[in-house]
Each structure stands twice: as structure tokens, then as C-alpha cells.
Coordinates of C-alpha atoms in Angstrom, one line a residue:
Chain Q
X14 CA -8.0 -17.4 -1.7
X15 CA -6.3 -19.9 -4.1
X16 CA -2.9 -20.2 -4.5
X17 CA -2.0 -20.5 -8.1
X18 CA 0.6 -18.4 -10.0
X19 CA 4.0 -18.5 -9.9
X20 CA 4.7 -21.6 -7.5
X21 CA 8.0 -22.8 -7.6
X22 CA 8.5 -26.5 -8.8
X23 CA 4.8 -27.2 -9.5
X24 CA 1.5 -25.3 -11.3
X25 CA 0.3 -24.8 -7.9
X26 CA 0.6 -24.2 -4.6
X27 CA -0.9 -26.1 -1.3
X28 CA 0.0 -25.3 2.4
X29 CA 1.0 -28.2 4.3
X30 CA -1.7 -28.2 6.5
X31 CA -3.8 -28.8 3.7
X32 CA -1.9 -31.6 2.3
X33 CA -4.8 -34.9 2.2
X34 CA -4.1 -38.3 1.5
X35 CA -3.7 -39.0 -2.4
X36 CA -1.6 -35.6 -2.5
X37 CA 1.7 -36.0 -4.0
X38 CA 3.7 -32.5 -3.9
X39 CA 7.0 -31.2 -4.4
X40 CA 9.1 -29.3 -1.3
X41 CA 11.4 -27.5 -3.8
X42 CA 13.9 -25.9 -0.8
X43 CA 16.4 -23.2 -0.8
X44 CA 17.0 -23.0 2.8
X45 CA 17.2 -25.0 5.6
X46 CA 14.8 -22.5 7.7
X47 CA 12.0 -23.2 4.9
X48 CA 12.4 -27.1 4.6
X49 CA 12.4 -27.3 8.3
X50 CA 9.4 -24.8 8.4
X51 CA 7.2 -27.1 6.1
X52 CA 8.9 -30.3 7.6
X53 CA 7.7 -29.6 11.3
X54 CA 4.2 -28.8 9.7
X55 CA 4.1 -32.2 8.1
X56 CA 5.1 -33.9 11.3
X57 CA 2.4 -32.0 13.1
X58 CA -0.1 -32.4 11.0
X59 CA 0.8 -36.2 10.3
X60 CA 0.2 -36.9 14.1
X61 CA -3.1 -34.3 14.4
X62 CA -4.8 -36.5 11.4
X63 CA -3.3 -40.0 12.6
X64 CA -1.3 -41.1 9.8
X65 CA 1.6 -43.3 10.3
X66 CA 4.6 -40.5 9.3
X67 CA 8.2 -42.5 7.1
X68 CA 11.0 -40.2 6.9
X69 CA 12.9 -42.3 3.8
X70 CA 16.6 -41.2 3.7
X71 CA 18.3 -42.0 0.3
X72 CA 21.9 -41.2 1.2
X73 CA 22.4 -38.6 3.8
X74 CA 19.5 -37.5 6.2
X75 CA 18.8 -37.7 9.7
X76 CA 19.6 -41.0 11.2
X77 CA 16.2 -41.3 13.6
X78 CA 13.1 -39.8 14.3
X79 CA 15.5 -37.8 17.2
X80 CA 17.7 -36.1 14.8
X81 CA 14.8 -35.4 12.5
X82 CA 13.0 -33.4 14.7
X83 CA 15.8 -31.8 16.0
X84 CA 16.1 -30.7 12.3
X85 CA 13.0 -29.4 12.5
X86 CA 13.4 -27.2 15.2
X87 CA 10.8 -29.9 17.8
X88 CA 11.8 -31.1 21.0
X89 CA 9.5 -33.2 20.8
X90 CA 5.9 -34.7 18.8
X91 CA 3.4 -34.5 21.4
X92 CA 0.6 -36.8 21.1
X93 CA 2.6 -39.1 18.8
X94 CA 2.1 -43.0 19.6
X95 CA 5.0 -45.4 19.4
X96 CA 6.2 -45.9 16.6
X97 CA 4.3 -43.7 14.4
X98 CA 7.3 -41.7 13.1
X99 CA 9.6 -43.7 11.5
X100 CA 13.1 -42.9 9.4
X101 CA 14.0 -45.5 7.0
X102 CA 16.5 -46.4 4.3
X103 CA 14.3 -47.4 0.9
X104 CA 15.7 -51.0 1.6
X105 CA 14.0 -50.8 5.1
X106 CA 10.6 -50.5 3.9
X107 CA 9.9 -53.9 4.0
X108 CA 12.0 -55.0 6.3
X109 CA 9.4 -55.3 9.5
X110 CA 7.1 -58.1 7.9
X111 CA 10.1 -59.3 5.3
X112 CA 7.3 -60.3 2.9
X113 CA 8.7 -58.0 0.2
X114 CA 12.1 -58.5 -0.7
X115 CA 13.3 -55.2 -2.8
X116 CA 15.4 -55.2 -5.6
X117 CA 17.4 -52.3 -4.8
X118 CA 17.4 -49.5 -3.6
X119 CA 16.3 -47.1 -6.5
X120 CA 14.7 -49.2 -8.1
X121 CA 11.2 -47.9 -9.3
X122 CA 8.7 -50.7 -9.0
X123 CA 10.3 -52.2 -6.1
X124 CA 10.2 -49.1 -3.9
X125 CA 6.8 -48.3 -5.0
X126 CA 5.5 -52.2 -4.0
X127 CA 7.7 -51.6 -0.8
X128 CA 5.5 -48.5 -0.3
X129 CA 2.1 -50.3 -1.1
X130 CA 2.8 -52.3 1.5
X131 CA 3.7 -50.0 3.9
X132 CA 0.5 -48.1 3.4
X133 CA -1.6 -51.3 4.2
X134 CA 0.9 -52.3 7.4
X135 CA 0.1 -48.7 8.6
X136 CA -3.7 -49.3 7.9
X137 CA -3.4 -52.9 9.9
X138 CA -1.8 -50.5 12.6
X139 CA -4.4 -48.6 13.0
X140 CA -3.2 -45.8 11.5
X141 CA -5.6 -44.0 9.0
X142 CA -3.5 -43.2 6.0
X143 CA 0.5 -43.3 5.5
X144 CA 2.3 -39.8 4.8
X145 CA 5.9 -40.2 3.5
X146 CA 8.5 -37.7 2.6
X147 CA 12.5 -37.7 1.9
X148 CA 15.1 -35.9 0.0
X149 CA 15.5 -36.9 -3.7
X150 CA 18.1 -34.4 -4.2
X151 CA 20.9 -36.4 -4.1
X152 CA 19.4 -39.2 -6.8
X153 CA 18.6 -36.1 -9.2
X154 CA 21.8 -34.9 -9.4
X155 CA 23.8 -37.7 -10.2
X156 CA 22.4 -38.0 -14.0
X157 CA 22.3 -41.7 -14.1
X158 CA 19.4 -42.5 -11.9
X159 CA 17.5 -39.2 -12.4
X160 CA 15.5 -40.4 -15.2
X161 CA 15.1 -43.6 -12.8
X162 CA 13.8 -41.2 -10.0
X163 CA 11.3 -39.4 -13.0
X164 CA 10.0 -43.0 -13.2
X165 CA 9.5 -43.7 -10.1
X166 CA 7.7 -40.2 -9.4
X167 CA 5.4 -40.9 -12.7
X168 CA 4.4 -44.3 -11.0
X169 CA 4.2 -42.6 -7.7
X170 CA 1.7 -40.0 -8.9
X171 CA -0.3 -43.0 -10.3
X172 CA -0.6 -44.7 -7.3
X173 CA -1.4 -41.3 -5.3
X174 CA -4.4 -41.3 -7.0
X175 CA -5.9 -44.2 -5.3
X176 CA -5.7 -42.1 -2.0
X177 CA -4.1 -44.0 0.7
X178 CA -1.2 -42.1 1.1
X179 CA 0.6 -38.7 0.6
X180 CA 3.6 -38.0 0.2
X181 CA 6.0 -34.7 0.3
X182 CA 9.3 -35.2 -2.2
X183 CA 11.8 -32.8 -1.1
X184 CA 14.3 -31.4 -3.3
X185 CA 17.1 -28.8 -2.3
X186 CA 17.4 -26.3 -5.2
X187 CA 21.0 -25.3 -4.1
X188 CA 22.0 -28.7 -5.1
X189 CA 20.5 -29.3 -8.3
X190 CA 21.1 -27.8 -11.9
X191 CA 18.3 -26.1 -13.6
X192 CA 17.3 -28.9 -15.8
X193 CA 17.3 -31.5 -12.9
X194 CA 14.5 -28.7 -11.1
X195 CA 12.6 -28.4 -14.3
X196 CA 12.5 -32.5 -15.0
X197 CA 11.8 -32.3 -10.8
X198 CA 8.8 -29.8 -11.0
X199 CA 7.1 -31.7 -14.5
X200 CA 6.2 -34.4 -12.2
X201 CA 4.8 -32.8 -9.1
X202 CA 1.4 -31.3 -10.2
X203 CA 1.6 -29.0 -6.9
X204 CA 4.4 -27.6 -4.4
X205 CA 3.8 -27.5 -0.8
X206 CA 4.6 -24.7 1.2
X207 CA 3.9 -23.5 4.7
X208 CA 1.2 -22.9 6.4
X209 CA -0.1 -18.9 5.7
X210 CA 0.4 -16.7 8.5
X211 CA -2.8 -15.1 7.7
X212 CA -5.7 -17.2 6.1
X213 CA -8.9 -15.3 6.1
X214 CA -11.6 -14.9 3.3
X215 CA -10.1 -11.6 2.4
X216 CA -6.2 -12.1 2.8
X217 CA -3.5 -14.7 2.8
X218 CA -0.2 -13.7 3.9
X219 CA 2.6 -16.6 3.6
X220 CA 6.4 -16.6 4.7
X221 CA 8.8 -17.2 2.2
X222 CA 12.3 -17.7 2.8
X223 CA 14.3 -17.7 -0.6
X224 CA 14.6 -14.1 -0.5
X225 CA 13.0 -14.4 3.1
X226 CA 9.9 -12.1 3.1
X227 CA 6.1 -12.3 2.9
X228 CA 3.7 -12.9 0.0
X229 CA 0.6 -11.2 0.4
X230 CA -2.3 -11.9 -1.6
X231 CA -5.9 -10.4 -1.6
X232 CA -7.1 -7.7 0.2
X233 CA -5.9 -5.4 2.6
X234 CA -8.2 -2.7 4.0
X235 CA -9.5 -1.5 8.0
X236 CA -10.6 -5.2 8.8
X237 CA -7.1 -6.8 7.9
X238 CA -5.1 -4.1 9.2
X239 CA -3.9 -6.0 12.4
X240 CA -3.2 -9.2 10.5
X241 CA -1.0 -7.6 8.2
X242 CA 1.1 -5.5 11.1
X243 CA 1.1 -9.1 13.3
X244 CA 2.5 -11.2 9.7
X245 CA 5.2 -8.2 9.4
X246 CA 6.3 -8.5 13.0
X247 CA 6.9 -11.8 12.3
X248 CA 9.6 -11.4 9.7
X249 CA 11.2 -8.1 12.2
X250 CA 13.9 -10.1 13.4
X251 CA 15.0 -11.6 10.0
X252 CA 18.5 -10.8 9.2
X253 CA 19.3 -9.3 6.4
X254 CA 17.0 -7.8 3.3
X255 CA 13.0 -8.9 3.2
X256 CA 11.2 -9.1 0.3
X257 CA 7.6 -8.8 0.0
X258 CA 5.6 -10.1 -2.7
X259 CA 2.3 -8.0 -3.9
X260 CA 1.8 -9.3 -7.0
X261 CA -1.5 -10.9 -5.9
X262 CA -2.5 -7.7 -3.8
X263 CA -6.1 -7.1 -4.8
X264 CA -6.2 -3.9 -2.8
X265 CA -4.4 -2.3 -0.5
X266 CA -5.8 1.0 1.4
X267 CA -3.5 3.8 2.2
X268 CA -3.1 2.6 6.0
X269 CA -2.1 -0.5 5.0
X270 CA 0.4 1.0 2.7
X271 CA 1.8 3.2 5.4
X272 CA 2.1 -0.5 7.6
X273 CA 4.7 -1.2 4.9
X274 CA 6.6 1.9 4.6
X275 CA 6.8 2.0 8.8
X276 CA 8.0 -1.5 8.2
X277 CA 10.6 -0.2 6.2
X278 CA 12.3 2.8 8.4
X279 CA 12.3 0.1 11.0
X280 CA 14.2 -2.3 9.2
X281 CA 16.5 1.0 7.6
X282 CA 16.8 1.3 11.5
X283 CA 18.3 -2.3 11.6
X284 CA 21.0 -1.4 8.4
X285 CA 18.4 -3.7 5.7
X286 CA 16.0 -2.7 3.6
X287 CA 12.6 -4.1 2.4
X288 CA 12.2 -4.8 -1.4
X289 CA 8.7 -4.3 -2.5
X290 CA 8.1 -6.5 -5.4
X291 CA 4.9 -7.4 -8.0
X292 CA 3.7 -3.7 -6.6
X293 CA 0.5 -2.9 -8.4
X294 CA 1.4 0.2 -10.9
X295 CA -1.3 2.5 -9.4
X296 CA 0.1 1.8 -5.5
X297 CA 3.9 2.7 -7.2
X298 CA 1.8 6.1 -8.4
X299 CA 0.7 6.1 -4.8
X300 CA 3.5 5.9 -3.2
X301 CA 5.3 8.1 -4.8
X302 CA 2.7 10.9 -5.0
X303 CA 2.9 11.1 -1.2
X304 CA 6.6 10.9 -1.5
X305 CA 7.3 7.7 0.3
X306 CA 9.1 6.3 -2.4
X307 CA 12.1 8.2 -0.1
X308 CA 10.9 6.5 2.3
X309 CA 14.7 4.9 4.3
X310 CA 15.2 1.1 3.6
X311 CA 12.7 1.1 1.0
X312 CA 13.3 -0.5 -2.3
X313 CA 10.8 -0.7 -5.0
X314 CA 11.0 -3.8 -7.6
X315 CA 9.3 -3.9 -10.8
X316 CA 5.3 -2.9 -11.2
X317 CA 2.7 -5.2 -12.0
X318 CA -0.1 -4.5 -14.2
X319 CA -3.3 -3.6 -12.2
Chain G
X9 CA 1.4 44.5 14.0
X10 CA 3.5 41.2 15.3
X11 CA 3.9 40.5 11.7
X12 CA 6.0 43.4 11.6
X13 CA 8.8 42.0 13.3
X14 CA 11.0 39.0 12.5
X15 CA 9.6 36.9 15.8
X16 CA 8.7 33.8 15.0
X17 CA 4.3 33.6 15.6
X18 CA 1.9 31.6 14.4
X19 CA 0.4 31.7 10.3
X20 CA 0.2 35.7 9.4
X21 CA -1.7 35.8 6.5
X22 CA -2.3 39.1 4.0
X23 CA -4.1 40.2 0.9
X24 CA -2.2 42.3 -1.5
X25 CA -4.3 44.1 -4.5
X26 CA -2.4 46.1 -6.6
X27 CA -3.2 47.7 -9.9
X28 CA 0.6 48.5 -11.2
X29 CA 4.0 47.1 -11.1
X30 CA 5.1 49.9 -8.6
X31 CA 2.2 48.5 -6.6
X32 CA 3.3 44.9 -6.4
X33 CA 7.2 46.8 -6.0
X34 CA 6.2 48.5 -3.0
X35 CA 4.6 45.6 -1.2
X36 CA 7.0 43.0 -2.9
X37 CA 10.6 44.7 -2.0
X38 CA 10.8 45.8 1.5
X39 CA 8.8 42.6 2.6
X40 CA 11.6 40.6 0.7
X41 CA 14.5 42.6 1.8
X42 CA 13.2 42.2 5.6
X43 CA 12.8 38.9 5.4
X44 CA 16.6 38.3 4.2
X45 CA 18.1 41.1 6.3
X46 CA 16.6 39.1 9.1
X47 CA 18.1 35.6 7.6
X48 CA 14.3 34.5 6.9
X49 CA 13.6 31.7 4.2
X50 CA 11.9 34.2 1.4
X51 CA 9.9 32.7 -1.5
X52 CA 8.4 34.3 -4.4
X53 CA 5.3 32.3 -6.1
X54 CA 3.8 34.3 -8.6
X55 CA 3.8 35.0 -12.1
X56 CA 7.3 35.0 -13.8
X57 CA 6.8 38.6 -14.7
X58 CA 6.8 39.4 -11.6
X59 CA 9.7 37.6 -10.4
X60 CA 11.4 39.0 -13.3
X61 CA 10.0 42.8 -11.8
X62 CA 11.3 41.5 -8.4
X63 CA 14.8 40.3 -9.2
X64 CA 15.4 43.6 -10.9
X65 CA 14.3 45.5 -7.9
X66 CA 16.3 43.6 -5.5
X67 CA 19.4 43.3 -7.5
X68 CA 22.2 41.4 -5.8
X69 CA 19.8 40.6 -3.0
X70 CA 17.4 38.6 -5.6
X71 CA 20.2 35.8 -5.3
X72 CA 18.8 35.0 -2.2
X73 CA 15.4 35.0 -3.0
X74 CA 13.4 31.2 -3.5
X75 CA 11.2 31.4 -6.5
X76 CA 8.6 29.2 -7.9
X77 CA 6.2 30.1 -11.3
X78 CA 3.0 30.5 -9.3
X79 CA 0.9 28.4 -11.8
X80 CA 3.1 25.2 -11.4
X81 CA 3.6 25.6 -8.0
X82 CA 0.6 23.4 -7.0
X83 CA -1.6 22.9 -9.7
X84 CA -4.6 22.6 -7.4
X85 CA -6.0 23.7 -4.1
X86 CA -4.6 20.6 -2.4
X87 CA -1.1 20.4 -4.0
X88 CA -0.5 24.4 -3.6
X89 CA -1.0 23.4 0.3
X90 CA 1.3 20.4 -0.3
X91 CA 3.8 22.9 -2.1
X92 CA 3.4 25.5 1.2
X93 CA 3.9 22.9 3.3
X94 CA 7.1 21.2 1.3
X95 CA 8.7 24.2 0.9
X96 CA 8.5 25.5 4.8
X97 CA 9.2 21.7 5.9
X98 CA 12.8 22.1 3.3
X99 CA 13.3 26.0 4.5
X100 CA 12.3 26.6 7.9
X101 CA 14.8 26.8 10.4
X102 CA 14.7 26.9 14.2
X103 CA 13.3 29.9 15.5
X104 CA 12.9 31.4 12.1
X105 CA 10.3 32.7 10.2
X106 CA 9.6 31.9 6.8
X107 CA 8.1 34.3 4.3
X108 CA 5.9 33.7 1.3
X109 CA 4.9 35.8 -1.4
X110 CA 1.8 33.5 -3.0
X111 CA -0.2 34.6 -5.7
X112 CA -2.7 32.4 -7.2
X113 CA -3.4 32.2 -10.6
X114 CA -7.1 33.4 -11.6
X115 CA -7.1 34.4 -15.3
X116 CA -8.8 31.1 -17.4
X117 CA -10.4 29.2 -14.2
X118 CA -13.8 28.0 -14.5
X119 CA -16.1 29.1 -11.9
X120 CA -15.8 26.1 -9.8
X121 CA -12.0 26.3 -9.9
X122 CA -12.1 30.1 -8.6
X123 CA -14.7 28.8 -5.7
X124 CA -12.1 25.8 -4.7
X125 CA -9.2 28.3 -4.1
X126 CA -11.1 30.8 -2.7
X127 CA -11.9 28.5 -0.3
X128 CA -8.4 27.1 0.1
X129 CA -7.3 30.9 0.7
X130 CA -9.7 31.2 3.4
X131 CA -8.7 27.4 4.8
X132 CA -5.0 28.4 5.3
X133 CA -5.9 30.5 8.0
X134 CA -6.8 27.3 9.7
X135 CA -4.7 24.4 8.1
X136 CA -1.5 26.4 8.5
X137 CA -2.4 28.3 11.8
X138 CA 0.4 26.7 13.8
X139 CA 3.0 27.4 11.3
X140 CA 5.6 30.4 12.0
X141 CA 4.6 31.6 8.2
X142 CA 3.9 35.1 7.2
X143 CA 2.2 34.8 3.5
X144 CA 1.3 37.7 1.5
X145 CA -1.0 37.2 -1.3
X146 CA -1.2 39.2 -4.5
X147 CA -4.1 40.2 -6.3
X148 CA -3.8 42.1 -9.8
X149 CA -6.7 43.9 -9.7
X150 CA -5.9 44.9 -13.9
X151 CA -6.7 41.2 -14.2
X152 CA -8.5 39.1 -11.9
X153 CA -12.3 38.2 -12.5
X154 CA -15.1 40.3 -11.1
X155 CA -15.3 39.5 -7.4
X156 CA -12.2 38.0 -7.0
X157 CA -10.6 40.8 -5.3
X158 CA -13.2 41.5 -3.2
X159 CA -13.7 37.8 -1.6
X160 CA -9.7 38.4 -1.1
X161 CA -10.8 40.6 2.0
X162 CA -13.0 37.9 3.3
X163 CA -10.5 35.3 2.8
X164 CA -7.4 37.2 4.4
X165 CA -7.8 38.8 8.3
X166 CA -6.0 41.6 6.7
X167 CA -4.0 43.9 4.1
X168 CA -0.7 44.9 3.0
X169 CA -0.5 47.8 0.5
X170 CA 3.0 49.0 0.3
X171 CA 4.6 48.4 3.8
X172 CA 0.5 49.6 5.6
X173 CA -1.6 46.5 7.1
X174 CA -5.3 47.0 7.8
X175 CA -7.4 44.4 8.9
X176 CA -10.0 43.3 6.4
X177 CA -13.6 44.2 7.7
X178 CA -15.3 41.9 5.5
X179 CA -12.8 38.6 6.6
X180 CA -14.9 35.5 7.6
X181 CA -14.1 32.2 9.7
X182 CA -13.1 30.2 7.3
X183 CA -15.7 27.1 8.3
X184 CA -18.4 29.5 7.7
X185 CA -16.9 30.8 4.5
X186 CA -16.7 27.2 3.3
X187 CA -19.8 26.1 3.9
X188 CA -21.2 29.5 2.0
X189 CA -19.5 28.2 -1.1
X190 CA -21.8 27.0 -3.9
X191 CA -21.8 23.3 -4.5
X192 CA -19.4 22.4 -6.8
X193 CA -21.7 20.9 -9.5
X194 CA -25.9 20.0 -9.8
X195 CA -27.1 17.4 -7.5
X196 CA -27.6 13.7 -8.8
X197 CA -29.5 13.2 -11.6
X198 CA -32.6 11.0 -11.9
X199 CA -30.3 8.9 -13.9
X200 CA -27.6 8.0 -11.4
X201 CA -26.9 4.6 -9.8
X202 CA -27.4 4.2 -6.4
X203 CA -26.3 1.7 -3.8
X204 CA -26.5 1.6 0.1
X205 CA -26.3 2.4 2.5
X206 CA -23.9 0.2 3.7
X207 CA -21.0 -0.4 6.6
X208 CA -19.3 -2.8 4.0
X209 CA -16.1 -1.3 2.1
X210 CA -16.1 -4.4 -0.1
X211 CA -19.3 -3.3 -1.4
X212 CA -18.2 0.3 -1.5
X213 CA -14.9 -0.8 -3.9
X214 CA -17.3 -3.0 -5.8
X215 CA -19.8 -0.1 -6.7
X216 CA -16.6 2.4 -7.3
X217 CA -15.2 -0.7 -9.7
X218 CA -18.4 -1.4 -11.6
X219 CA -19.2 2.4 -12.2
X220 CA -15.3 3.3 -12.9
X221 CA -15.8 0.4 -15.7
X222 CA -19.0 1.7 -17.1
X223 CA -17.6 5.0 -17.5
X224 CA -14.9 3.6 -19.7
X225 CA -11.7 3.6 -17.1
X226 CA -9.8 0.5 -17.0
X227 CA -6.3 -0.6 -15.6
X228 CA -4.5 2.1 -13.4
X229 CA -7.1 4.7 -13.6
X230 CA -10.1 2.0 -12.5
X231 CA -7.7 0.9 -9.5
X232 CA -7.0 4.3 -8.6
X233 CA -10.5 5.6 -8.9
X234 CA -11.7 2.6 -6.7
X235 CA -8.9 3.9 -4.5
X236 CA -10.5 7.3 -3.6
X237 CA -13.8 6.2 -3.3
X238 CA -12.7 3.6 -0.9
X239 CA -10.8 6.2 1.0
X240 CA -13.4 8.8 1.1
X241 CA -15.4 6.2 2.4
X242 CA -13.5 4.8 4.9
X243 CA -13.2 8.3 6.4
X244 CA -17.1 8.4 6.6
X245 CA -17.4 4.6 7.9
X246 CA -14.5 5.5 11.0
X247 CA -17.7 6.4 12.9
X248 CA -19.3 4.3 14.8
X249 CA -22.3 2.1 13.5
X250 CA -21.7 4.7 10.2
X251 CA -23.2 3.5 7.0
X252 CA -23.0 5.1 3.1
X253 CA -25.3 5.7 0.5
X254 CA -23.6 5.7 -2.4
X255 CA -24.6 7.6 -5.8
X256 CA -22.7 7.9 -9.1
X257 CA -23.1 9.5 -12.7
X258 CA -21.3 10.4 -15.3
X259 CA -20.9 14.6 -16.3
X260 CA -19.0 15.5 -19.5
X261 CA -15.4 14.8 -18.4
X262 CA -15.8 13.6 -15.0
X263 CA -17.3 10.7 -13.0
X264 CA -18.8 11.7 -10.1
X265 CA -19.5 9.5 -6.5
X266 CA -21.6 11.2 -3.9
X267 CA -21.1 9.5 -0.3
X268 CA -23.6 10.3 2.4
X269 CA -23.8 9.7 6.1
X270 CA -26.4 10.4 7.8
X271 CA -25.0 11.9 11.2
X272 CA -23.5 12.1 13.8
X273 CA -24.9 15.7 14.2
X274 CA -22.0 16.3 16.5
X275 CA -19.2 15.7 14.4
X276 CA -19.5 16.5 10.8
X277 CA -16.7 15.9 8.6
X278 CA -15.0 19.7 9.0
X279 CA -15.3 21.1 5.3
X280 CA -11.6 21.4 4.8
X281 CA -10.4 18.0 5.8
X282 CA -7.5 16.1 3.8
X283 CA -6.1 19.4 2.7
X284 CA -2.6 18.3 4.8
X285 CA -0.8 15.7 3.1
X286 CA 0.1 12.4 5.2
X287 CA 2.9 13.0 7.7
X288 CA 5.3 11.0 9.5
X289 CA 2.5 9.4 11.8
X290 CA -0.4 8.4 11.0
X291 CA -3.8 11.2 10.3
X292 CA -7.5 10.5 10.7
X293 CA -7.6 12.6 7.3
X294 CA -4.5 10.8 5.5
X295 CA -7.3 8.7 3.0
X296 CA -9.3 12.0 2.4
X297 CA -6.3 13.9 1.8
X298 CA -5.5 10.9 -1.1
X299 CA -9.0 11.2 -2.2
X300 CA -8.7 14.7 -3.0
X301 CA -5.3 14.1 -4.5
X302 CA -6.2 11.4 -7.0
X303 CA -9.5 13.2 -7.9
X304 CA -10.0 16.2 -10.2
X305 CA -12.7 18.0 -7.2
X306 CA -13.4 16.7 -3.6
X307 CA -16.1 18.5 -1.6
X308 CA -17.2 18.2 2.0
X309 CA -20.1 19.4 2.9
X310 CA -22.5 18.9 6.1
X311 CA -26.4 19.5 5.5
X312 CA -29.6 18.4 7.3
X313 CA -27.8 16.3 9.6
X314 CA -25.6 14.4 7.1
X315 CA -22.0 14.7 6.0
X316 CA -21.7 14.3 2.2
X317 CA -18.7 14.2 -0.2
X318 CA -18.8 14.9 -3.5
X319 CA -15.6 13.3 -5.5
X320 CA -15.5 14.1 -9.3
X321 CA -12.7 11.6 -11.0
X322 CA -11.3 12.6 -14.1
X323 CA -13.3 10.9 -17.5
X324 CA -12.1 8.7 -19.7
X325 CA -11.4 11.5 -22.3
X326 CA -9.1 13.5 -19.8
X327 CA -5.9 13.5 -22.7
X328 CA -2.9 13.7 -19.4
X329 CA -3.8 10.4 -18.6
X330 CA -4.4 8.6 -22.1

């Protein structure tokens, strides 16, 4: 199932578990929970793939690996080798060998050179690739540095075509204005998201965070009711209202629709609602036909053409 | 007869064959008055003319009578059953019986529709069996088509004339009655497109989508056709190891799907399956109800060891869906 439509911060989405060397993607998040969930996948995936992992701190951020793991809700990084994860300021990038003297923390060309050197070092240390992430938000929100940052991103994009490094550029959408977000999105061909809760040939269900909920794509029938029920269960304890985004639903049978209604009732019992958005118009017709539009806790958003 | 008293019991179903306004009122007025006097919810779903007559005869008591213009109180049998259940659900009170005058509309109906309504009249004896409802179905012998009044005596266990109850000697078991009704249309023509047998629901949906598209249905209407066929097939495929053979063809006004499932011989799909709308808990016949509701007509048969569902979906020329 392709993740193609309506991705925030880029033309398409890629699950964090599918990132490969050469990928350069945006993590445009609006909640700490979302950032932590993606970074968890980024770190665990890095260990599994035997990648060197660099976390670049521009202004504010974790002081070291321990702090980073805590932010991501991880007690440890099982299987990681000594020094596999490093938290650095960009200026520190060249420090271990001292070969490169960075011209400044925000100089695009210098930073790129440092990154390239770090990638070579990582390979020298026996890692299969380098994966880098960092929060670019602070720079973006400073109008003077935004253009420099974007130049840097453009250079990065070229660099990553060669395939030895992968990068996840974080941006906290709550801290940037629309113009900055658009600029950020324009230089990232894809955005990264959490790994799907469900990924079968027929059905993909992805946890979403702003607002909290699920994105349901593909086919729900007898073969996948169990998957949908489990996915709904995973957001059952979310505080507040939940949104189920359904514009990618190709087919949903009556029993599957009932699972959504049962979920809404359970939310209503906790004084919360479930909003269904992008519901195919024929399913809105069916919901109304049965009288399920009066289900407690259910809110129906705009329809989606068949 | 227990139906005379206010004690809630199971479903009581009477036909009233009347040939004049006076005969209608001779049944309806005491029926309604006794119900209202006992504090029972009372519904009159009949013609506007009969509602007017009844209100005039009831005088001030008419205020407490619930009424519905019968032509719009469930357009088709599956909707009619939902209308009855809906009324009962909203009005019924614990320990109190509900009364309904429910006059089906017969004039101007096609032979297929008449057969469907007769089958439902008979089926109500099973479908509503557990409900404390006393239902009287008036048949106007001045206007009903030939044979319809006689059939009422096969579909209702008893007649109510004025205040007198007489068992119907011609009453037939609803399942037998349903099986004896004529098929709603001719068998598949040689030009029908066929697929399967298959156990793959995705293959069923592909077939339905292709046939709907070929018949000129698009967008929401095509999606609803696919859903209806899927739910009908899903019902058949619920049996262990089941497979369905599909055929589809076009008639003037309808796209027809026939789904056949060989066996199992001991568990045919009941002819009256899928008439009760989905309730609070999941039901095994919910999907079939949806298929009935989305189609123009859905017929269930067990013949030569196979269950067969024939589903007619309104064609592209259905002006109400344009």
C-alpha cells in the first residue's frame, strides 16, 4: 500500500522502519509523542542496521545519549555498540580526527564537509552507513538563518543521492510559521512517520498524532477485522478526542464499520468523541441508513468522493 | 383468546378483510379504543382516507393515536419490518403490549412486489414472534388485486372481523410459504457473465465492480453495489469451506447478481434471513440485511442442495438516484 496522499511536509510519507541510506526526509511533528515515536524507530532501526547514529543539537536538545533515550521513552538501546550513538553539536562533528576545522556551526558547505567526513569515519569504524538527525526548527524560525539552512538542505539532498548516509531533519511545527514550514517541506521530497500498526497486503493502519488517531488505508473485510480491532485498541487509552482518517479506505464492510461504531461508544463512555474524516460518501450513506449516525461519541467529518 | 386481554404475549397477527368503511371501523374502532384504554401504544398505519375515518370515529380519543401514511411507512418489505421494529422500539413500555393496524399497500404493485409483500406478511409471524405486539392487517376487498385477499388467510394465523377472531384454516408455515413463492425473475440468461466458484471476497468485489461499471453505475452507486454483493457473498462464505459461484446480467431497470453456494445441506440460508436491521450487538444476518436494503429486491432460495441469493440492484436509469 503506497503512502502517497496528503503527507505533511513532503510529497509522500515513508515509515521510519523503511528508511535506507540515501534517504533525506522531514520529520515535521506537532507533538512530543510523535517525535519520540519516530525517533525510537530511528534509533532502534539504526542499531539493527548497524548504522552509526549522530544526533545533531543546534541550540537546545538532549545533552547526551542518555538524555536522548529518555526523551524517546527508551531505557536503553539494546544491542548498540560503544559509541554507536553520539549526540553532537555541528561544530563537534570534525573533532575526533581534527582534520576538518569547521568554519562555523551554520555554514552549509562546512557542515556538509563535516558530515561527509563523519560518514567516512563511520565506515572506517565498521558501520554500514551513517544516519543523522537533528532539530532544525530553531534555525528555521530565525529568518536570517533560514535561507542558509535551506541552502544546506539543498546541498544535503545532492549529497544523499550518493547513498552512504541517511538523514531525518526534524522540525517542530508548533514553533514555525506557515512560510517557514512550506520552505522546510519544499526541500524534503518525503516525510517520515511512525511504522504502521498494521501493514498487510490489503490494509495499512498508521498511528497519527495531530490530532491523535489513526489513518486507515486499503481494505477492511473478514480477513482484517482483527487487525483493525487491535489498532483501535492501541488508541483506546488516548486522552481526549480521536480522529480516524479514512480517505484512503478502498473498502470497508459492515462488520468493519461496526467496529468503528463500537469504538465510538466506548469513547463516549469516557466523555470523548471519535471523528471520522474522509469517509467515502457511500459509507456515510450506509451509516445514516442504519441509524449509526446517532451513535454516541461519533462525529462525522466531510465526505470523500468514491 | 389471549389477544383480547391486555396481557403482553408474543406476536399476534390478524388479517381483517373489509369491504366497506363501516366494516373497517367495526374492527378498528374497538381495537384502538381498547388499546388506548389499557394504556397501550397504538399505531394506525393505513391509508390517509382510513386514518381520517378512524379519527372522526374516535373523537377526542384520536389525539392519543399514533398514525402513519402506510405507503411511506416502509417502502419495501425490508424497510417495513424496520418501521415496525422502530415504532415498537420507540413506543413500547415494559409489561405493556403494543397494538398496530398495518394495512399494506397493494394497488399498483407489480406481481413481483406483491409476492414479496405476501412473503413478508407471512414472515412477520417468525420475524416478530418474540414481540408483545398485536398487529391487525386490514385488506380492502374493494380494491386489492385478485388473489391478495385469499392469500391473507395463508399469511395470518387468524382473522379479525369486527371484534370476532376466527382461525385461518388456510394458514401456512412461513418458511414453507416463502419457499413456495415464485422466483422474482427469470433464471440467468445465457449471456450472463460468470465467475467462480471462489472463496475470495476480493474476487467477488472485483466481479461486482466490473459488472457495475459495465452497467453504467459509477461513484457512490457503484460502491454501494459492490458493498451489497460483498455482504451477500460474505453471508454465504461464512460457512466452513464455502465457495460461491457468481453470475450477473442486466434487465431493464436492474443489474442482477446471482450467488450460489453448494451446501452445506443441513444449513440452508433461511428465506427470511436478513429482514431485521442491525441491532446493538453484531448479528449473523446484518450483512444480508444491508444487501436487502441496498438492493431493489433480494431473494433467498434453497434448491437442489444449494443456497442461492438473487440480488437486483437498480440500474443506471433509476431516476431517484440520478
